[in-house]
Short mmCIF file of C-alpha atoms in Angstrom, two decimals:
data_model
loop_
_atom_site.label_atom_id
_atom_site.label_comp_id
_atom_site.label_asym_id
_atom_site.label_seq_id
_atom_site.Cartn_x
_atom_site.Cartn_y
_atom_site.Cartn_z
CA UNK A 1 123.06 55.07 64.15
CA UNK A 2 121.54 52.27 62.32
CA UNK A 3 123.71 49.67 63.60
CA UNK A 4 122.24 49.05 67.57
CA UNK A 5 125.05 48.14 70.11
CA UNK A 6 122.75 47.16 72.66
CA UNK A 7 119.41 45.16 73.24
CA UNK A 8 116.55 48.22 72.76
CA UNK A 9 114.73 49.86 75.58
CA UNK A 10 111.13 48.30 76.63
CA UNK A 11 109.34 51.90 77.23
CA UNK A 12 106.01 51.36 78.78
CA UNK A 13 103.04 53.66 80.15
CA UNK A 14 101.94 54.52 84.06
CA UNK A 15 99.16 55.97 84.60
CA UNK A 16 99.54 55.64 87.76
CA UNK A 17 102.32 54.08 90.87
CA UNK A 18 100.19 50.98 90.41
CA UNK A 19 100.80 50.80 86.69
CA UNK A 20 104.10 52.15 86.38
CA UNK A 21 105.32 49.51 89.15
CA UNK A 22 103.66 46.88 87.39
CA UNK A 23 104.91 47.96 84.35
CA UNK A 24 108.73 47.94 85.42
CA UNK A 25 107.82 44.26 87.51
CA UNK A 26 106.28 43.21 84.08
CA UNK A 27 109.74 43.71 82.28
CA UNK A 28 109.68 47.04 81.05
CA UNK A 29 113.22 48.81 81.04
CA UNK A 30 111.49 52.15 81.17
CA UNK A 31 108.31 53.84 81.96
CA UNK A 32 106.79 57.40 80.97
CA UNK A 33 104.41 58.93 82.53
CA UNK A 34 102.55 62.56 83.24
CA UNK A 35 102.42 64.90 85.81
CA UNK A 36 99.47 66.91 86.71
CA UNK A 37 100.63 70.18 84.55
CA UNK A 38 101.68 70.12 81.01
CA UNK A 39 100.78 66.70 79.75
CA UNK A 40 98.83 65.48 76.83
CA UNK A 41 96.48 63.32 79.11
CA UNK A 42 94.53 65.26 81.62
CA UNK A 43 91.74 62.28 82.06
CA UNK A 44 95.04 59.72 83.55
CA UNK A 45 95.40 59.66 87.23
CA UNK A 46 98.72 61.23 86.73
CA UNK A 47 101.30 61.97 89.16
CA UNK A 48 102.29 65.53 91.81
CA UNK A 49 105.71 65.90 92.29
CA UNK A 50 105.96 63.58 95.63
CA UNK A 51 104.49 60.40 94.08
CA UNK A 52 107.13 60.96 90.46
CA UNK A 53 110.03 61.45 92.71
CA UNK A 54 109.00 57.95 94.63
CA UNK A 55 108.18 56.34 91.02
CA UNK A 56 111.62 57.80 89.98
CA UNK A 57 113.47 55.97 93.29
CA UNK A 58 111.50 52.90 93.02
CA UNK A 59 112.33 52.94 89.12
CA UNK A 60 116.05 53.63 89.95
CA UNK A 61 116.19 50.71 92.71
CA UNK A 62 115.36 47.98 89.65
CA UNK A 63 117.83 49.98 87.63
CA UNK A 64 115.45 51.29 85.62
CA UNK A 65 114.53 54.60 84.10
CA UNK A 66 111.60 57.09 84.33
CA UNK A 67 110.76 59.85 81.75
CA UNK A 68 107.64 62.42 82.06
CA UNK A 69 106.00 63.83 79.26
CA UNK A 70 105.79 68.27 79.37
CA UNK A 71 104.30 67.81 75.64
CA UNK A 72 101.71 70.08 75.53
CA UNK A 73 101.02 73.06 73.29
CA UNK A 74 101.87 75.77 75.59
CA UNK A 75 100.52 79.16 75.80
CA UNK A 76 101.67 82.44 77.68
CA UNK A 77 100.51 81.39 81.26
CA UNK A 78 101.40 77.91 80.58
CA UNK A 79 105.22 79.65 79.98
CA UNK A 80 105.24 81.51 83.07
CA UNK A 81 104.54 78.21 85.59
CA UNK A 82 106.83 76.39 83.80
CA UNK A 83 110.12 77.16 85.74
CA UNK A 84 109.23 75.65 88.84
CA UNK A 85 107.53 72.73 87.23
CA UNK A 86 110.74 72.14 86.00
CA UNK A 87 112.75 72.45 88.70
CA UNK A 88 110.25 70.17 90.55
CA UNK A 89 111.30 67.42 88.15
CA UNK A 90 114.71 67.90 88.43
CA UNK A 91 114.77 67.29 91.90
CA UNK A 92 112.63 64.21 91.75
CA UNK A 93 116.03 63.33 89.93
CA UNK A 94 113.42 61.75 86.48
CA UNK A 95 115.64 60.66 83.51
CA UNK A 96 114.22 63.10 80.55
CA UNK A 97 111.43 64.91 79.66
CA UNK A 98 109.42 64.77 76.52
CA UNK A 99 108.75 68.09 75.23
CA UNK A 100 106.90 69.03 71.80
CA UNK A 101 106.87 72.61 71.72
CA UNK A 102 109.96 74.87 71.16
CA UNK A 103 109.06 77.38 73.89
CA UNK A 104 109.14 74.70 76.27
CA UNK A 105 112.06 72.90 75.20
CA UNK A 106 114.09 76.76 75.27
CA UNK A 107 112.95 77.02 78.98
CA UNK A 108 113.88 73.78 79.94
CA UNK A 109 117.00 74.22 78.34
CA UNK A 110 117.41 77.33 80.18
CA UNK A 111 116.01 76.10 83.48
CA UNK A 112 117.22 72.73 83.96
CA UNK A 113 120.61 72.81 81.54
CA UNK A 114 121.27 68.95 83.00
CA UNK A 115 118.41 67.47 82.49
CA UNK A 116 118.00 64.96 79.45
CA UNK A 117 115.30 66.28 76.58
CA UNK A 118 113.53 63.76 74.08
CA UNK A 119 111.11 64.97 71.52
CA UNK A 120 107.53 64.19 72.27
CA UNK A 121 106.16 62.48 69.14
CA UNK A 122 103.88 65.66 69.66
CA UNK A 123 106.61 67.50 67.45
CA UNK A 124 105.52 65.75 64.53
CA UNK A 125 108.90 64.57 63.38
CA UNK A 126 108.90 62.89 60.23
CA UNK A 127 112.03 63.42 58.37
CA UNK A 128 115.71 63.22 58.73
CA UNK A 129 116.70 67.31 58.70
CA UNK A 130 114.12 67.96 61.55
CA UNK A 131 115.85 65.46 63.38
CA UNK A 132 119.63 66.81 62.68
CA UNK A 133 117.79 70.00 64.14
CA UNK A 134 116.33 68.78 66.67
CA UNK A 135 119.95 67.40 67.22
CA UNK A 136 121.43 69.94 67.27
CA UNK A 137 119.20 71.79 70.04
CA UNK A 138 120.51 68.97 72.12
CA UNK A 139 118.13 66.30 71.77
CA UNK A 140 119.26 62.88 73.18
CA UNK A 141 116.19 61.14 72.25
CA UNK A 142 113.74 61.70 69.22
CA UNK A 143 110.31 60.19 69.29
CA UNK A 144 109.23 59.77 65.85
CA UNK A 145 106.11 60.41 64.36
CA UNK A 146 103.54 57.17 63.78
CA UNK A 147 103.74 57.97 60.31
CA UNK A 148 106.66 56.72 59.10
CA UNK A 149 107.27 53.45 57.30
CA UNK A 150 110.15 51.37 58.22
CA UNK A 151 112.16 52.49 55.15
CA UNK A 152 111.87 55.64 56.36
CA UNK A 153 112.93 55.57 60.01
CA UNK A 154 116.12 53.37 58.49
CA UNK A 155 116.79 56.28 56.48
CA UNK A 156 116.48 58.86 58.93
CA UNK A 157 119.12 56.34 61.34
CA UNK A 158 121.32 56.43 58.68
CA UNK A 159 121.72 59.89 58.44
CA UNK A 160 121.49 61.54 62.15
CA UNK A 161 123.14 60.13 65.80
CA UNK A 162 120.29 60.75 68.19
CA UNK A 163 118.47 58.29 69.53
CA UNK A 164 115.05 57.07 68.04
CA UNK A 165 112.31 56.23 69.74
CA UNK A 166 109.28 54.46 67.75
CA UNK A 167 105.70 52.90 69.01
CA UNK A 168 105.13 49.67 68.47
CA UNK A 169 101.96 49.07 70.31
CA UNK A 170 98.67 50.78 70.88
CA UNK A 171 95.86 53.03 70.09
CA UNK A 172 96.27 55.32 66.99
CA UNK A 173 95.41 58.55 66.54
CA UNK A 174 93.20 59.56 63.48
CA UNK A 175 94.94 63.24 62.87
CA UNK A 176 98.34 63.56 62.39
CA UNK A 177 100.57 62.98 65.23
CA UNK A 178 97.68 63.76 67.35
CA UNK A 179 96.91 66.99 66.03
CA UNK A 180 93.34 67.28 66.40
CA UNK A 181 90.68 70.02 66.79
CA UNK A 182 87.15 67.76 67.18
CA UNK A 183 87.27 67.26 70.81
CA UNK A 184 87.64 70.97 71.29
CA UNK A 185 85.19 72.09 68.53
CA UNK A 186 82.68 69.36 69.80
CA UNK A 187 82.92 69.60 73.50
CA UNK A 188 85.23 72.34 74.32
CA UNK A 189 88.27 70.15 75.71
CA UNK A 190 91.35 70.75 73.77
CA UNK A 191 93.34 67.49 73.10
CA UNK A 192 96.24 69.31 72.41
CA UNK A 193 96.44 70.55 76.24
CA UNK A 194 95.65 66.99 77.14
CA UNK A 195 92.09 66.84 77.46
CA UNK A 196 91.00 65.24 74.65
CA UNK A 197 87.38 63.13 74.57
CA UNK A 198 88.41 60.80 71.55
CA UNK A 199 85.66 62.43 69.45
CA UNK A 200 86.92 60.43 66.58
CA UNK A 201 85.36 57.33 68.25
CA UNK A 202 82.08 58.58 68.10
CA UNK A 203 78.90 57.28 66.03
CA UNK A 204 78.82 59.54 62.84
CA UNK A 205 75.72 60.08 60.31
CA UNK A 206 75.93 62.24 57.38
CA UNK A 207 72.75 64.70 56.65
CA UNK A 208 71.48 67.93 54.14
CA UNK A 209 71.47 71.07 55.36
CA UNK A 210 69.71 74.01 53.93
CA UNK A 211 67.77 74.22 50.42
CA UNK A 212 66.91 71.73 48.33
CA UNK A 213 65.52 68.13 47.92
CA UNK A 214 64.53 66.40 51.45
CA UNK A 215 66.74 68.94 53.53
CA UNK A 216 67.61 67.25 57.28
CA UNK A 217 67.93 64.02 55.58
CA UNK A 218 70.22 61.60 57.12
CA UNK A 219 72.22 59.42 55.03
CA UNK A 220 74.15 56.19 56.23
CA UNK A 221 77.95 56.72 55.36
CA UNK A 222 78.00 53.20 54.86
CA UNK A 223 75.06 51.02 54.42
CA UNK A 224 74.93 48.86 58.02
CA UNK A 225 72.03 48.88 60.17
CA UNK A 226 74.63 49.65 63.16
CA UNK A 227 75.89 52.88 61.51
CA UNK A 228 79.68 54.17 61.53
CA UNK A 229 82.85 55.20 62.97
CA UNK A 230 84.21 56.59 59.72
CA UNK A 231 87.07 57.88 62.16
CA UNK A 232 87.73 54.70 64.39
CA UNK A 233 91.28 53.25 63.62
CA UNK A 234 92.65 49.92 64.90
CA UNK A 235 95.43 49.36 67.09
CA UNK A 236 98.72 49.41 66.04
CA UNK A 237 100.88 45.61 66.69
CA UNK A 238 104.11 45.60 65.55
CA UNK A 239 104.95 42.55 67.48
CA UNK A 240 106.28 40.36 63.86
CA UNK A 241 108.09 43.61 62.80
CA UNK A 242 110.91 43.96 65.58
CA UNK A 243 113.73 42.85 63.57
CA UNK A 244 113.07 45.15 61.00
CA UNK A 245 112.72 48.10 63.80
CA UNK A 246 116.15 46.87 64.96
CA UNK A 247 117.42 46.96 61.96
CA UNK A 248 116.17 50.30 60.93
CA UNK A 249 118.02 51.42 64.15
CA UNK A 250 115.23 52.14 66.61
CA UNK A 251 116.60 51.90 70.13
CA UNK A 252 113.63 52.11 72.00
CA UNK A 253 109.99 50.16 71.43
CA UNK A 254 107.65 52.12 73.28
CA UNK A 255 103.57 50.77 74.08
CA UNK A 256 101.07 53.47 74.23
CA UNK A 257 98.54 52.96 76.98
CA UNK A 258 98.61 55.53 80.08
CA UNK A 259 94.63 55.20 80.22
CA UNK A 260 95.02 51.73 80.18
CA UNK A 261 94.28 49.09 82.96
CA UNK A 262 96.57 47.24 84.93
CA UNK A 263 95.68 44.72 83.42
CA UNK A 264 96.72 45.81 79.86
CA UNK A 265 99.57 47.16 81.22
CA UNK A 266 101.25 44.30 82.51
CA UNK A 267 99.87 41.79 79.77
CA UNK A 268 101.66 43.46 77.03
CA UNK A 269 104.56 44.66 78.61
CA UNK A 270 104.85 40.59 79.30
CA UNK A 271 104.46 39.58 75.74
CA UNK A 272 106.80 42.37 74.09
CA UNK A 273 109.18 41.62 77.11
CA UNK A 274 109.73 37.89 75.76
CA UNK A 275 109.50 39.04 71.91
CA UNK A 276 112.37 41.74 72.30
CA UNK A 277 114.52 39.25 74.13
CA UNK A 278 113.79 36.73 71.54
CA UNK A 279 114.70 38.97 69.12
CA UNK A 280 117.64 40.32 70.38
CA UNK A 281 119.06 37.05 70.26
CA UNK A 282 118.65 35.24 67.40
CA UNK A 283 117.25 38.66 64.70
CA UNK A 284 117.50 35.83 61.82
CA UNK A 285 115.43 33.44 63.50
CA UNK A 286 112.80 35.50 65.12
CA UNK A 287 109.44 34.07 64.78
CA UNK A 288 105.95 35.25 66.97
CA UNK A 289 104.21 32.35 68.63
CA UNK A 290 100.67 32.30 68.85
CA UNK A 291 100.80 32.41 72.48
CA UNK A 292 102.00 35.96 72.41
CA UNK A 293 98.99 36.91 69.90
CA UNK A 294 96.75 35.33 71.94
CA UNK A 295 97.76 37.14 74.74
CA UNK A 296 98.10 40.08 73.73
CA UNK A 297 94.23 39.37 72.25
CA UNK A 298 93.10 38.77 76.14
CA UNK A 299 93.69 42.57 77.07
CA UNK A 300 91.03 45.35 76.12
CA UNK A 301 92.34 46.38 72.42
CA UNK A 302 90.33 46.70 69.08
CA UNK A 303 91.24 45.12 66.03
CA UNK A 304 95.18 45.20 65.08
CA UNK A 305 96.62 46.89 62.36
CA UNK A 306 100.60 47.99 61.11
CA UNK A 307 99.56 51.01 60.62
CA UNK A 308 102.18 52.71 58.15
CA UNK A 309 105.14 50.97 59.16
CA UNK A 310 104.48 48.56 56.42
CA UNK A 311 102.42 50.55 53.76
CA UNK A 312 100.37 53.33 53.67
CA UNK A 313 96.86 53.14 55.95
CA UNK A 314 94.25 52.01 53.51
CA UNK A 315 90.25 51.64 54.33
CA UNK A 316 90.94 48.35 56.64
CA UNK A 317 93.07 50.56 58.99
CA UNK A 318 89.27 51.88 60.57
CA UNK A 319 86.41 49.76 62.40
CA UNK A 320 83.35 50.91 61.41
CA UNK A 321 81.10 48.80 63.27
CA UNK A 322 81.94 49.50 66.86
CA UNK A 323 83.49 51.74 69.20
CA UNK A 324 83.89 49.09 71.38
CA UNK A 325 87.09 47.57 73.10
CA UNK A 326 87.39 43.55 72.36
CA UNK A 327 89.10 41.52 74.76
CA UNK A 328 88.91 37.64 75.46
CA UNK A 329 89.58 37.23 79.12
CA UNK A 330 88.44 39.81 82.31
CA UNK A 331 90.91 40.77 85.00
CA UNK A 332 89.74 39.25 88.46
CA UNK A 333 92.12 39.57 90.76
CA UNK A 334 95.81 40.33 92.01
CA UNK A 335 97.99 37.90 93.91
CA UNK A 336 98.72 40.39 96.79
CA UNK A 337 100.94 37.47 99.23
CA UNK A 338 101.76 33.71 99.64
CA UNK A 339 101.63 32.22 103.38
CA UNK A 340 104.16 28.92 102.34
CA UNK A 341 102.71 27.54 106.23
CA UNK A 342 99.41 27.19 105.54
CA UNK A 343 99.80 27.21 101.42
CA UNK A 344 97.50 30.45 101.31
CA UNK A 345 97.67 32.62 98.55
CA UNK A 346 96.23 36.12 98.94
CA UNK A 347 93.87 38.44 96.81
CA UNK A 348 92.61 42.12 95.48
CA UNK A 349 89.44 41.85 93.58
CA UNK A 350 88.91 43.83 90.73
CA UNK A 351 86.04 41.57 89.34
CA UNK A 352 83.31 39.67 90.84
CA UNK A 353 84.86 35.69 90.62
CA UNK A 354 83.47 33.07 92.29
CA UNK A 355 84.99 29.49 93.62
CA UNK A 356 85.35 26.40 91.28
CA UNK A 357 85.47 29.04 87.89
CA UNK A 358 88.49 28.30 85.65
CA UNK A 359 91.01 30.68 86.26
CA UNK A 360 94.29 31.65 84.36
CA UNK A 361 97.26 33.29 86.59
CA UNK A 362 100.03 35.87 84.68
CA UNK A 363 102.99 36.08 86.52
CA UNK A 364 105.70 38.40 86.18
CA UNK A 365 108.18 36.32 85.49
CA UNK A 366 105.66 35.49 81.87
CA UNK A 367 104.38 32.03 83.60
CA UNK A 368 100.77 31.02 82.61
CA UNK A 369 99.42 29.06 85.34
CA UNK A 370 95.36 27.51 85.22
CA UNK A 371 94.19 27.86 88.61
CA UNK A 372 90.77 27.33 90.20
CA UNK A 373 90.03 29.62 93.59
CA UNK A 374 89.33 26.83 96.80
CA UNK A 375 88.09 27.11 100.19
CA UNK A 376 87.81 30.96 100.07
CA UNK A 377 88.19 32.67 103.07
CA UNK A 378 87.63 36.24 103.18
CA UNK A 379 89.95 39.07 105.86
CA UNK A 380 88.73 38.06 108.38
CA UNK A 381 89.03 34.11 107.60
CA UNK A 382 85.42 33.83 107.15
CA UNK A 383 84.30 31.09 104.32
CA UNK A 384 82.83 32.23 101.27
CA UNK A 385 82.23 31.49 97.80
CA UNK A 386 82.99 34.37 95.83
CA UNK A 387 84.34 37.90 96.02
CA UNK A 388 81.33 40.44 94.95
CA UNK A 389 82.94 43.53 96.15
CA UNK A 390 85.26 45.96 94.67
CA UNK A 391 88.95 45.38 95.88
CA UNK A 392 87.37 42.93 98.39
CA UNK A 393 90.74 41.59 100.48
CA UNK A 394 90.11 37.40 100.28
CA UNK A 395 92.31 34.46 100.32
CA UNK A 396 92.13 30.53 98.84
CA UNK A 397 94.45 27.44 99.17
CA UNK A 398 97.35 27.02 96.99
CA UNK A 399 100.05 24.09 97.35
CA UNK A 400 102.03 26.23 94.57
CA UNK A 401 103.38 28.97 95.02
CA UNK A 402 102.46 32.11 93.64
CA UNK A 403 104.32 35.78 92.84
CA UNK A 404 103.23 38.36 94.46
CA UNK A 405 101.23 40.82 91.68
CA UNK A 406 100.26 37.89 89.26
CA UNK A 407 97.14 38.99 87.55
CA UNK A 408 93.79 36.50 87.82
CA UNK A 409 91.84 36.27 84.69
CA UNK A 410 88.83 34.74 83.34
CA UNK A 411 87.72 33.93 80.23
CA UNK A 412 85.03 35.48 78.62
CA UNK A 413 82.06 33.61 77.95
CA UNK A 414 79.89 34.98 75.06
CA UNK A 415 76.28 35.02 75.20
#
């Protein structure tokens, strides 16, 4: 199915109601998200039942879809509590599940015949036969593995009829297709039952065991007073590359991020929003302003990379400096209401800001406004000068006005 009929699906992550409405406000046509069983990340909020079957409505009132990942590696008992898990989704009336293992996927099939069943990028798919098989199981959507290039994902549209679903923004994983075995070997939480500490992340040194010359000796796997994160990869941005994943016949662009803020959330649901719509209609003319890199540079991320959709990963594909997140702006604040009468414009802190800073506002329609906070009032009307508390309620004049669940942001100012 190389040739696509129709624009491609924005999918994004929720972590939560607050993300996943953002998300779909933000211009996402879809979200995914986990439940609190069966997922590959235990350490998100997550959703029960109740709160995915109001996502699901609130989804289906934009006309938009919701899909929940049941990707992990199940074992006996995870088998027997599956049926009612199941069921439980169905009813919440979701769009699809993700599913990686083949026990699962049988007893979904078995459980909940109806329901729509995409391939968790969990499965490791990476070729064209597994995904005729997967096919023919009755897949309707394949996720495919972050290890293709985009020669190969055109091949593999060429040759099956499923749908293909590809990231395109995002942390990567350092094992194959998330396969990993270092957050359970280091601190006993398996990431492949969705607990996983990002091990890889951590500081690494290199030192002699046993017999021999100057045993316990540490040695510096690369020679920088800071030390290393031999494991640390970049980000993946595919942002230029969207023709090409059109072309190759990838129908939905999907952003990793469920353990990501609001604030990242929104940001680069924004940017990609504009870029596939840009795309989508003129392919031959497509072009990525700086704006977009610069926003998409304002959200917590570390360095970007292509990861193999272009070539094959070489040593530039890791930092090794840092663990550390960059970002050039901090989330503030979030436009909660607009009173036109008195041109008031309410708030939700989420960072300490203060009156007379210069501000930046994100709306959801992709509007950059500059905006400075004035006469500050707090819930109770009181003056003040700043907001110091956490999700302090406050208010400042506006003669504009502003969409409800624009994000505030201010730069950051390095020392």
């Amino acid at each position: 199915m190389a040739k696509l009929t129709h624009k491609p699906e924005l999918l994004a992550p929720a972590g939560n109601m607050e993300k996943g409405r953002m998300a779909l406000l933000y211009g996402a046509d879809a979200i995914y998200l986990g439940g609190k069983m069966f997922g590959l990340r235990a350490f998100a909020n997550n959703f029960e039942l109740d709160e995915i079957a109001e996502m699901t409505a609130y989804a289906h009132s934009l006309g938009k879809k919701v899909y929940v990942t049941v990707n992990i590696f199940a074992h006996n008992d995870d088998i027997a509590r599956l049926p009612d898990y199941l069921r439980g989704l169905e009813q919440a009336k979701v769009d699809a599940l993700l599913i990686s293992d083949i026990g699962v996927w049988a007893t979904a099939r078995q459980v909940v015949p109806n329901m729509a069943l995409h391939v968790s990028t969990q499965a490791n798919t990476t070729n064209y036969a597994a995904v005729q098989a997967w096919e023919r199981l009755g897949a309707e959507r394949v996720v495919l593995a972050r290890e293709l290039s985009l020669g190969e994902i055109k091949e593999i549209s060429a040759k099956t009829s499923v749908e293909l679903e590809a990231f395109v923004h995002g942390a990567m994983c350092i094992s194959y297709s998330g396969r990993c075995l270092l957050s359970s070997y280091l601190t006993g939480r398996d990431g492949n039952r969705g607990a996983c500490t990002q091990a890889c992340r951590w500081e690494y040194d290199m030192y002699k065991l046993g017999e021999g010359k100057r045993p316990g000796e540490y040695f510096d796997l690369e020679e920088d007073e800071r030390g290393t994160y031999v494991m640390n990869s970049k980000d993946l941005c595919l942002i230029e590359y969207l023709p090409q994943l059109l072309d190759a016949g990838v129908c939905s662009l999907k952003i990793e991020g469920r353990m990501k803020s609001v604030h990242y959330v929104a940001t680069v649901v924004s940017v990609y929003r504009r870029a596939i719509d840009a795309c989508w209609q003129d392919r031959e003319h497509y072009s990525v302003p700086g704006e977009w890199i610069t926003e998409l540079n304002k959200v917590s991320h570390r360095q970007y990379t292509t990861g193999f959709a272009v070539s094959k990963p070489d040593h530039n594909a890791q930092v090794y400096t840092s663990s550390k997140y960059e970002q050039t702006h901090d989330f503030v604040g979030i436009v909660t209401g607009y009173d036109a009468a008195n041109k008031r414009v309410y708030f939700e802190q989420r960072n300490n800001v203060k009156a007379g800073e210069p501000l930046e506002l994100l709306q959801p329609d992709g509007r950059l406004l500059s905006f400075v906070l004035t006469e500050m009032q707090d819930a109770d009307g009181v003056a003040i000068d700043c907001a110091p508390h956490a999700q302090q309620k406050f208010s400042a004049y506006s003669a504009k006005e502003l969409l409800p669940n624009s994000l505030l942001r201010r730069k950051v100012v390095k020392e």
